[in-house]
PDB file of C-alpha atoms in Angstrom:
ATOM      1  CA  GLY A   1     230.770  26.080  60.763  1.00 54.00           C
ATOM      2  CA  ALA A   2     229.716  23.311  63.051  1.00 80.00           C
ATOM      3  CA  GLY A   3     233.233  23.227  65.210  1.00 92.00           C
ATOM      4  CA  VAL A   4     233.532  25.503  68.428  1.00 96.00           C
ATOM      5  CA  SER A   5     233.831  29.434  67.414  1.00 97.00           C
ATOM      6  CA  GLN A   6     235.701  31.536  69.554  1.00 98.00           C
ATOM      7  CA  THR A   7     235.824  35.597  69.332  1.00 97.00           C
ATOM      8  CA  PRO A   8     237.730  37.313  69.182  1.00 97.00           C
ATOM      9  CA  SER A   9     240.433  35.873  67.360  1.00 96.00           C
ATOM     10  CA  ASN A  10     242.754  38.617  68.997  1.00 97.00           C
ATOM     11  CA  LYS A  11     242.736  41.030  71.367  1.00 97.00           C
ATOM     12  CA  VAL A  12     245.019  43.945  72.341  1.00 98.00           C
ATOM     13  CA  THR A  13     244.203  45.765  75.616  1.00 97.00           C
ATOM     14  CA  GLU A  14     245.694  48.032  77.995  1.00 97.00           C
ATOM     15  CA  LYS A  15     246.734  47.071  81.571  1.00 97.00           C
ATOM     16  CA  GLY A  16     243.943  47.485  83.758  1.00 97.00           C
ATOM     17  CA  LYS A  17     241.243  47.215  81.179  1.00 97.00           C
ATOM     18  CA  TYR A  18     238.227  44.563  81.447  1.00 98.00           C
ATOM     19  CA  VAL A  19     238.049  41.646  78.742  1.00 98.00           C
ATOM     20  CA  GLU A  20     235.423  39.523  77.706  1.00 98.00           C
ATOM     21  CA  LEU A  21     236.058  36.170  75.643  1.00 98.00           C
ATOM     22  CA  ARG A  22     233.237  34.319  73.945  1.00 98.00           C
ATOM     23  CA  CYS A  23     232.836  30.561  73.057  1.00 98.00           C
ATOM     24  CA  ASP A  24     230.223  29.169  71.256  1.00 97.00           C
ATOM     25  CA  PRO A  25     230.517  25.304  71.467  1.00 96.00           C
ATOM     26  CA  ILE A  26     229.462  22.577  69.269  1.00 95.00           C
ATOM     27  CA  SER A  27     225.798  22.254  69.284  1.00 93.00           C
ATOM     28  CA  GLY A  28     224.667  19.713  71.721  1.00 90.00           C
ATOM     29  CA  HIS A  29     227.870  19.518  73.883  1.00 92.00           C
ATOM     30  CA  THR A  30     227.170  19.519  77.400  1.00 91.00           C
ATOM     31  CA  ALA A  31     230.661  19.942  78.564  1.00 93.00           C
ATOM     32  CA  LEU A  32     232.618  23.141  78.110  1.00 95.00           C
ATOM     33  CA  TYR A  33     236.095  23.969  78.948  1.00 95.00           C
ATOM     34  CA  TRP A  34     238.433  26.935  79.134  1.00 97.00           C
ATOM     35  CA  TYR A  35     242.111  26.406  78.973  1.00 96.00           C
ATOM     36  CA  ARG A  36     244.835  29.140  78.903  1.00 97.00           C
ATOM     37  CA  GLN A  37     247.995  28.535  76.650  1.00 95.00           C
ATOM     38  CA  SER A  38     251.043  30.843  77.629  1.00 94.00           C
ATOM     39  CA  LEU A  39     254.243  30.761  74.848  1.00 90.00           C
ATOM     40  CA  GLY A  40     256.019  27.955  74.864  1.00 89.00           C
ATOM     41  CA  GLN A  41     253.631  26.050  77.082  1.00 92.00           C
ATOM     42  CA  GLY A  42     250.962  23.532  76.780  1.00 94.00           C
ATOM     43  CA  PRO A  43     247.399  24.372  77.819  1.00 95.00           C
ATOM     44  CA  GLU A  44     246.529  24.797  81.497  1.00 95.00           C
ATOM     45  CA  PHE A  45     243.055  24.307  82.713  1.00 94.00           C
ATOM     46  CA  LEU A  46     240.885  27.186  83.818  1.00 96.00           C
ATOM     47  CA  ILE A  47     237.623  26.287  84.293  1.00 95.00           C
ATOM     48  CA  TYR A  48     234.765  23.402  83.384  1.00 93.00           C
ATOM     49  CA  PHE A  49     230.869  23.821  82.833  1.00 94.00           C
ATOM     50  CA  GLN A  50     228.482  20.890  82.750  1.00 91.00           C
ATOM     51  CA  GLY A  51     225.359  22.397  81.562  1.00 89.00           C
ATOM     52  CA  THR A  52     224.988  25.835  83.019  1.00 89.00           C
ATOM     53  CA  GLY A  53     226.929  25.238  86.126  1.00 88.00           C
ATOM     54  CA  ALA A  54     230.820  25.711  86.556  1.00 87.00           C
ATOM     55  CA  ALA A  55     231.423  22.144  87.825  1.00 87.00           C
ATOM     56  CA  ASP A  56     235.041  22.999  88.826  1.00 91.00           C
ATOM     57  CA  ASP A  57     236.704  26.417  88.561  1.00 93.00           C
ATOM     58  CA  SER A  58     239.839  25.179  90.390  1.00 92.00           C
ATOM     59  CA  GLY A  59     242.030  26.260  87.555  1.00 93.00           C
ATOM     60  CA  LEU A  60     241.183  30.169  87.629  1.00 96.00           C
ATOM     61  CA  PRO A  61     244.103  31.913  88.958  1.00 95.00           C
ATOM     62  CA  ASN A  62     242.608  34.591  91.087  1.00 94.00           C
ATOM     63  CA  ASP A  63     239.389  36.410  91.638  1.00 95.00           C
ATOM     64  CA  ARG A  64     239.836  38.657  88.694  1.00 97.00           C
ATOM     65  CA  PHE A  65     238.807  35.826  86.093  1.00 97.00           C
ATOM     66  CA  PHE A  66     235.093  34.535  86.063  1.00 96.00           C
ATOM     67  CA  ALA A  67     233.435  32.470  83.488  1.00 97.00           C
ATOM     68  CA  VAL A  68     229.474  31.999  82.713  1.00 96.00           C
ATOM     69  CA  ARG A  69     227.411  30.072  80.636  1.00 95.00           C
ATOM     70  CA  PRO A  70     223.934  31.079  81.378  1.00 93.00           C
ATOM     71  CA  GLU A  71     221.922  28.803  78.821  1.00 92.00           C
ATOM     72  CA  GLY A  72     224.096  25.811  78.805  1.00 89.00           C
ATOM     73  CA  SER A  73     225.294  26.803  75.657  1.00 93.00           C
ATOM     74  CA  VAL A  74     227.551  29.932  74.845  1.00 97.00           C
ATOM     75  CA  SER A  75     230.110  30.983  77.601  1.00 97.00           C
ATOM     76  CA  THR A  76     231.867  34.082  77.988  1.00 98.00           C
ATOM     77  CA  LEU A  77     235.305  34.185  80.196  1.00 98.00           C
ATOM     78  CA  LYS A  78     235.581  37.653  81.843  1.00 98.00           C
ATOM     79  CA  ILE A  79     238.980  39.266  83.088  1.00 98.00           C
ATOM     80  CA  GLN A  80     238.973  41.966  85.276  1.00 97.00           C
ATOM     81  CA  ARG A  81     241.863  44.720  85.635  1.00 97.00           C
ATOM     82  CA  THR A  82     243.742  42.909  83.342  1.00 98.00           C
ATOM     83  CA  GLU A  83     247.648  42.413  83.689  1.00 97.00           C
ATOM     84  CA  ARG A  84     250.309  41.835  81.373  1.00 96.00           C
ATOM     85  CA  GLY A  85     250.744  38.382  82.705  1.00 96.00           C
ATOM     86  CA  ASP A  86     247.208  37.565  81.509  1.00 97.00           C
ATOM     87  CA  SER A  87     248.573  37.732  77.804  1.00 97.00           C
ATOM     88  CA  ALA A  88     248.182  34.207  76.314  1.00 97.00           C
ATOM     89  CA  VAL A  89     245.732  32.475  73.930  1.00 97.00           C
ATOM     90  CA  TYR A  90     242.432  31.275  75.434  1.00 98.00           C
ATOM     91  CA  LEU A  91     241.204  28.147  74.324  1.00 97.00           C
ATOM     92  CA  CYS A  92     237.760  26.824  74.547  1.00 97.00           C
ATOM     93  CA  ALA A  93     236.823  23.340  74.105  1.00 95.00           C
ATOM     94  CA  SER A  94     233.472  21.357  74.259  1.00 94.00           C
ATOM     95  CA  SER A  95     232.873  17.642  74.285  1.00 91.00           C
ATOM     96  CA  LEU A  96     229.561  15.511  74.174  1.00 86.00           C
ATOM     97  CA  LYS A  97     230.124  14.322  77.870  1.00 76.00           C
ATOM     98  CA  SER A  98     232.624  15.010  80.498  1.00 68.00           C
ATOM     99  CA  SER A  99     235.050  12.144  79.587  1.00 66.00           C
ATOM    100  CA  GLY A 100     234.754  12.463  76.012  1.00 71.00           C
ATOM    101  CA  GLU A 101     236.755  13.364  73.447  1.00 82.00           C
ATOM    102  CA  LEU A 102     237.577  17.321  73.299  1.00 89.00           C
ATOM    103  CA  PHE A 103     236.912  19.753  70.462  1.00 92.00           C
ATOM    104  CA  PHE A 104     238.767  22.870  70.721  1.00 95.00           C
ATOM    105  CA  GLY A 105     238.315  26.420  69.160  1.00 96.00           C
ATOM    106  CA  GLU A 106     240.885  28.357  67.315  1.00 95.00           C
ATOM    107  CA  GLY A 107     241.570  30.208  70.649  1.00 96.00           C
ATOM    108  CA  SER A 108     241.421  34.028  71.564  1.00 97.00           C
ATOM    109  CA  ARG A 109     244.974  35.688  71.500  1.00 97.00           C
ATOM    110  CA  LEU A 110     244.991  38.062  74.211  1.00 98.00           C
ATOM    111  CA  THR A 111     247.794  40.695  74.716  1.00 98.00           C
ATOM    112  CA  VAL A 112     247.820  43.032  77.381  1.00 97.00           C
ATOM    113  CA  LEU A 113     250.031  46.055  77.006  1.00 96.00           C
TER     114      LEU A 113
ATOM    115  CA  ASP B   1     256.517  20.894  88.895  1.00 71.00           C
ATOM    116  CA  GLN B   2     255.438  19.589  85.714  1.00 85.00           C
ATOM    117  CA  GLN B   3     253.705  16.352  85.666  1.00 94.00           C
ATOM    118  CA  VAL B   4     253.760  15.801  81.906  1.00 97.00           C
ATOM    119  CA  LYS B   5     257.017  16.421  80.229  1.00 96.00           C
ATOM    120  CA  GLN B   6     257.907  16.567  76.411  1.00 97.00           C
ATOM    121  CA  ASN B   7     261.647  17.155  76.527  1.00 93.00           C
ATOM    122  CA  SER B   8     262.503  17.739  73.216  1.00 95.00           C
ATOM    123  CA  PRO B   9     261.270  21.310  71.924  1.00 95.00           C
ATOM    124  CA  SER B  10     261.428  20.189  68.273  1.00 97.00           C
ATOM    125  CA  LEU B  11     262.176  17.393  65.960  1.00 97.00           C
ATOM    126  CA  SER B  12     263.158  17.543  62.299  1.00 98.00           C
ATOM    127  CA  VAL B  13     262.622  14.495  60.186  1.00 98.00           C
ATOM    128  CA  GLN B  14     262.864  13.476  56.648  1.00 98.00           C
ATOM    129  CA  GLU B  15     259.847  12.862  54.343  1.00 97.00           C
ATOM    130  CA  GLY B  16     259.166   9.058  54.384  1.00 97.00           C
ATOM    131  CA  ARG B  17     260.991   8.311  57.459  1.00 98.00           C
ATOM    132  CA  ILE B  18     259.660   7.383  60.902  1.00 98.00           C
ATOM    133  CA  SER B  19     258.872  10.015  63.581  1.00 98.00           C
ATOM    134  CA  ILE B  20     259.149   9.262  66.846  1.00 98.00           C
ATOM    135  CA  LEU B  21     257.637  11.856  69.635  1.00 98.00           C
ATOM    136  CA  ASN B  22     258.279  11.273  73.545  1.00 98.00           C
ATOM    137  CA  CYS B  23     256.711  12.092  76.261  1.00 98.00           C
ATOM    138  CA  ASP B  24     257.225  11.497  80.368  1.00 98.00           C
ATOM    139  CA  TYR B  25     254.775  12.003  83.181  1.00 97.00           C
ATOM    140  CA  THR B  26     255.215  11.727  86.815  1.00 96.00           C
ATOM    141  CA  ASN B  27     251.723  11.316  88.411  1.00 93.00           C
ATOM    142  CA  SER B  28     250.967   7.521  88.652  1.00 93.00           C
ATOM    143  CA  MET B  29     247.239   8.003  89.030  1.00 92.00           C
ATOM    144  CA  PHE B  30     247.248   9.055  85.249  1.00 94.00           C
ATOM    145  CA  ASP B  31     245.392   6.189  83.251  1.00 92.00           C
ATOM    146  CA  TYR B  32     244.543   7.973  80.061  1.00 93.00           C
ATOM    147  CA  PHE B  33     246.964   9.478  77.712  1.00 94.00           C
ATOM    148  CA  LEU B  34     246.196  11.423  74.642  1.00 94.00           C
ATOM    149  CA  TRP B  35     248.265  13.177  71.522  1.00 96.00           C
ATOM    150  CA  TYR B  36     246.676  16.362  70.131  1.00 96.00           C
ATOM    151  CA  LYS B  37     248.453  18.025  66.940  1.00 97.00           C
ATOM    152  CA  LYS B  38     248.059  21.850  66.530  1.00 95.00           C
ATOM    153  CA  TYR B  39     248.857  23.926  63.097  1.00 95.00           C
ATOM    154  CA  PRO B  40     249.406  27.643  63.708  1.00 91.00           C
ATOM    155  CA  ALA B  41     246.314  29.661  64.357  1.00 87.00           C
ATOM    156  CA  GLU B  42     243.978  26.637  65.139  1.00 91.00           C
ATOM    157  CA  GLY B  43     243.011  24.816  68.005  1.00 93.00           C
ATOM    158  CA  PRO B  44     244.583  21.697  69.083  1.00 94.00           C
ATOM    159  CA  THR B  45     242.814  18.474  67.322  1.00 94.00           C
ATOM    160  CA  PHE B  46     242.636  15.046  68.716  1.00 93.00           C
ATOM    161  CA  LEU B  47     244.925  12.448  67.252  1.00 96.00           C
ATOM    162  CA  ILE B  48     245.146   9.217  69.195  1.00 95.00           C
ATOM    163  CA  SER B  49     244.919   8.033  72.690  1.00 94.00           C
ATOM    164  CA  ILE B  50     245.692   5.086  74.808  1.00 95.00           C
ATOM    165  CA  SER B  51     244.222   3.905  77.968  1.00 93.00           C
ATOM    166  CA  SER B  52     246.891   2.593  80.751  1.00 94.00           C
ATOM    167  CA  ILE B  53     245.368  -1.070  80.583  1.00 94.00           C
ATOM    168  CA  LYS B  54     247.353  -1.297  77.147  1.00 96.00           C
ATOM    169  CA  ASP B  55     250.496  -0.758  76.127  1.00 96.00           C
ATOM    170  CA  LYS B  56     250.131  -0.126  72.319  1.00 97.00           C
ATOM    171  CA  ASN B  57     247.509   1.849  70.246  1.00 97.00           C
ATOM    172  CA  GLU B  58     247.370   2.165  66.427  1.00 97.00           C
ATOM    173  CA  ASP B  59     245.672   4.211  63.769  1.00 96.00           C
ATOM    174  CA  GLY B  60     246.877   4.153  60.467  1.00 97.00           C
ATOM    175  CA  ARG B  61     250.014   5.682  60.339  1.00 98.00           C
ATOM    176  CA  PHE B  62     250.167   6.643  63.966  1.00 98.00           C
ATOM    177  CA  THR B  63     250.870   4.284  66.977  1.00 98.00           C
ATOM    178  CA  VAL B  64     250.947   5.151  70.588  1.00 98.00           C
ATOM    179  CA  PHE B  65     253.244   2.911  72.744  1.00 98.00           C
ATOM    180  CA  LEU B  66     252.875   3.180  76.501  1.00 98.00           C
ATOM    181  CA  ASN B  67     255.559   1.925  79.070  1.00 97.00           C
ATOM    182  CA  LYS B  68     253.792   2.562  82.544  1.00 96.00           C
ATOM    183  CA  SER B  69     256.919   1.071  84.525  1.00 96.00           C
ATOM    184  CA  ALA B  70     259.215   3.968  82.987  1.00 97.00           C
ATOM    185  CA  LYS B  71     256.074   6.380  82.770  1.00 97.00           C
ATOM    186  CA  HIS B  72     256.914   7.069  79.416  1.00 98.00           C
ATOM    187  CA  LEU B  73     254.937   7.018  76.111  1.00 97.00           C
ATOM    188  CA  SER B  74     255.650   7.729  72.406  1.00 98.00           C
ATOM    189  CA  LEU B  75     253.766   8.612  69.438  1.00 98.00           C
ATOM    190  CA  HIS B  76     255.313   6.934  66.159  1.00 98.00           C
ATOM    191  CA  ILE B  77     254.262   8.533  62.738  1.00 98.00           C
ATOM    192  CA  VAL B  78     255.261   6.300  59.637  1.00 97.00           C
ATOM    193  CA  PRO B  79     255.810   7.065  57.099  1.00 98.00           C
ATOM    194  CA  SER B  80     256.068  10.831  58.043  1.00 98.00           C
ATOM    195  CA  GLN B  81     254.371  13.015  55.402  1.00 97.00           C
ATOM    196  CA  PRO B  82     254.789  16.862  54.951  1.00 96.00           C
ATOM    197  CA  GLY B  83     251.316  17.792  56.420  1.00 96.00           C
ATOM    198  CA  ASP B  84     252.391  16.136  59.566  1.00 98.00           C
ATOM    199  CA  SER B  85     254.558  19.297  60.518  1.00 98.00           C
ATOM    200  CA  ALA B  86     252.770  20.857  63.319  1.00 98.00           C
ATOM    201  CA  VAL B  87     253.164  21.016  67.268  1.00 97.00           C
ATOM    202  CA  TYR B  88     252.372  17.755  68.991  1.00 98.00           C
ATOM    203  CA  PHE B  89     250.990  17.988  72.303  1.00 97.00           C
ATOM    204  CA  CYS B  90     250.969  15.086  75.070  1.00 97.00           C
ATOM    205  CA  ALA B  91     248.266  14.979  77.541  1.00 95.00           C
ATOM    206  CA  ALA B  92     247.375  12.830  80.342  1.00 95.00           C
ATOM    207  CA  THR B  93     244.360  12.582  82.719  1.00 91.00           C
ATOM    208  CA  ARG B  94     242.480   9.825  84.945  1.00 86.00           C
ATOM    209  CA  GLN B  95     239.685   8.494  83.216  1.00 73.00           C
ATOM    210  CA  SER B  96     237.182   9.445  86.119  1.00 68.00           C
ATOM    211  CA  ASN B  97     238.471  13.147  85.948  1.00 71.00           C
ATOM    212  CA  TYR B  98     237.892  15.477  82.842  1.00 77.00           C
ATOM    213  CA  GLN B  99     241.121  17.686  83.396  1.00 86.00           C
ATOM    214  CA  LEU B 100     243.981  17.187  81.034  1.00 91.00           C
ATOM    215  CA  ILE B 101     247.503  17.763  81.829  1.00 93.00           C
ATOM    216  CA  TRP B 102     249.516  18.720  78.885  1.00 95.00           C
ATOM    217  CA  GLY B 103     253.284  18.749  77.948  1.00 96.00           C
ATOM    218  CA  ALA B 104     254.870  21.876  76.415  1.00 96.00           C
ATOM    219  CA  GLY B 105     254.623  20.328  73.185  1.00 97.00           C
ATOM    220  CA  THR B 106     257.331  19.177  70.421  1.00 98.00           C
ATOM    221  CA  LYS B 107     257.110  21.117  67.185  1.00 97.00           C
ATOM    222  CA  LEU B 108     257.529  18.331  64.235  1.00 98.00           C
ATOM    223  CA  ILE B 109     259.389  19.368  61.022  1.00 98.00           C
ATOM    224  CA  ILE B 110     258.935  17.227  58.167  1.00 98.00           C
ATOM    225  CA  LYS B 111     261.760  17.758  55.378  1.00 96.00           C
ATOM    226  CA  PRO B 112     261.087  17.489  51.944  1.00 91.00           C
TER     227      PRO B 112
END
């Protein structure tokens, strides 16, 4: 489809493992965002890309979290040494420009056992 | 400290009646407000927005009201339809910024 695509939709992993979550934005959207939504809360900002560069990564909770967007399209959110507290739905969104309407993917639900 | 608050976790409304969802914010620097709707297992979808230079914005059955002095906004849906059953999120930002600050959401249930 033409929307934001996220894979996997569900990921169950063990504490201490490494996880990668992928986001394929809408074609032509230069801005890409990662948000994290914990149970019973609204989404929380993690990182924002404008093109290939991370314009703002101030929302990443610690250095176990890292995200890349090497060609200015697909982005990967990487989580090292996962902890149970990392369990959440990770939402990716893209927009035509930085202040434009955000289009969200369905999210990747991460469960750390 | 939550900058955007939605104090009602859930709301139940009869089909055909008006649904009113409320949102309060604390940061006076916010100048742009949005409502998103979310169905289970889907990402949030944009519904309606309002700039701080306005106090009302209408789009079909959806109207958002902004009271800057009270730092309060509300979303009115009239008439409510079964397909409106979803979680509604209020979000706020500064127009010069891109980060959205979200409330915790209100689950709206439309009863037949």
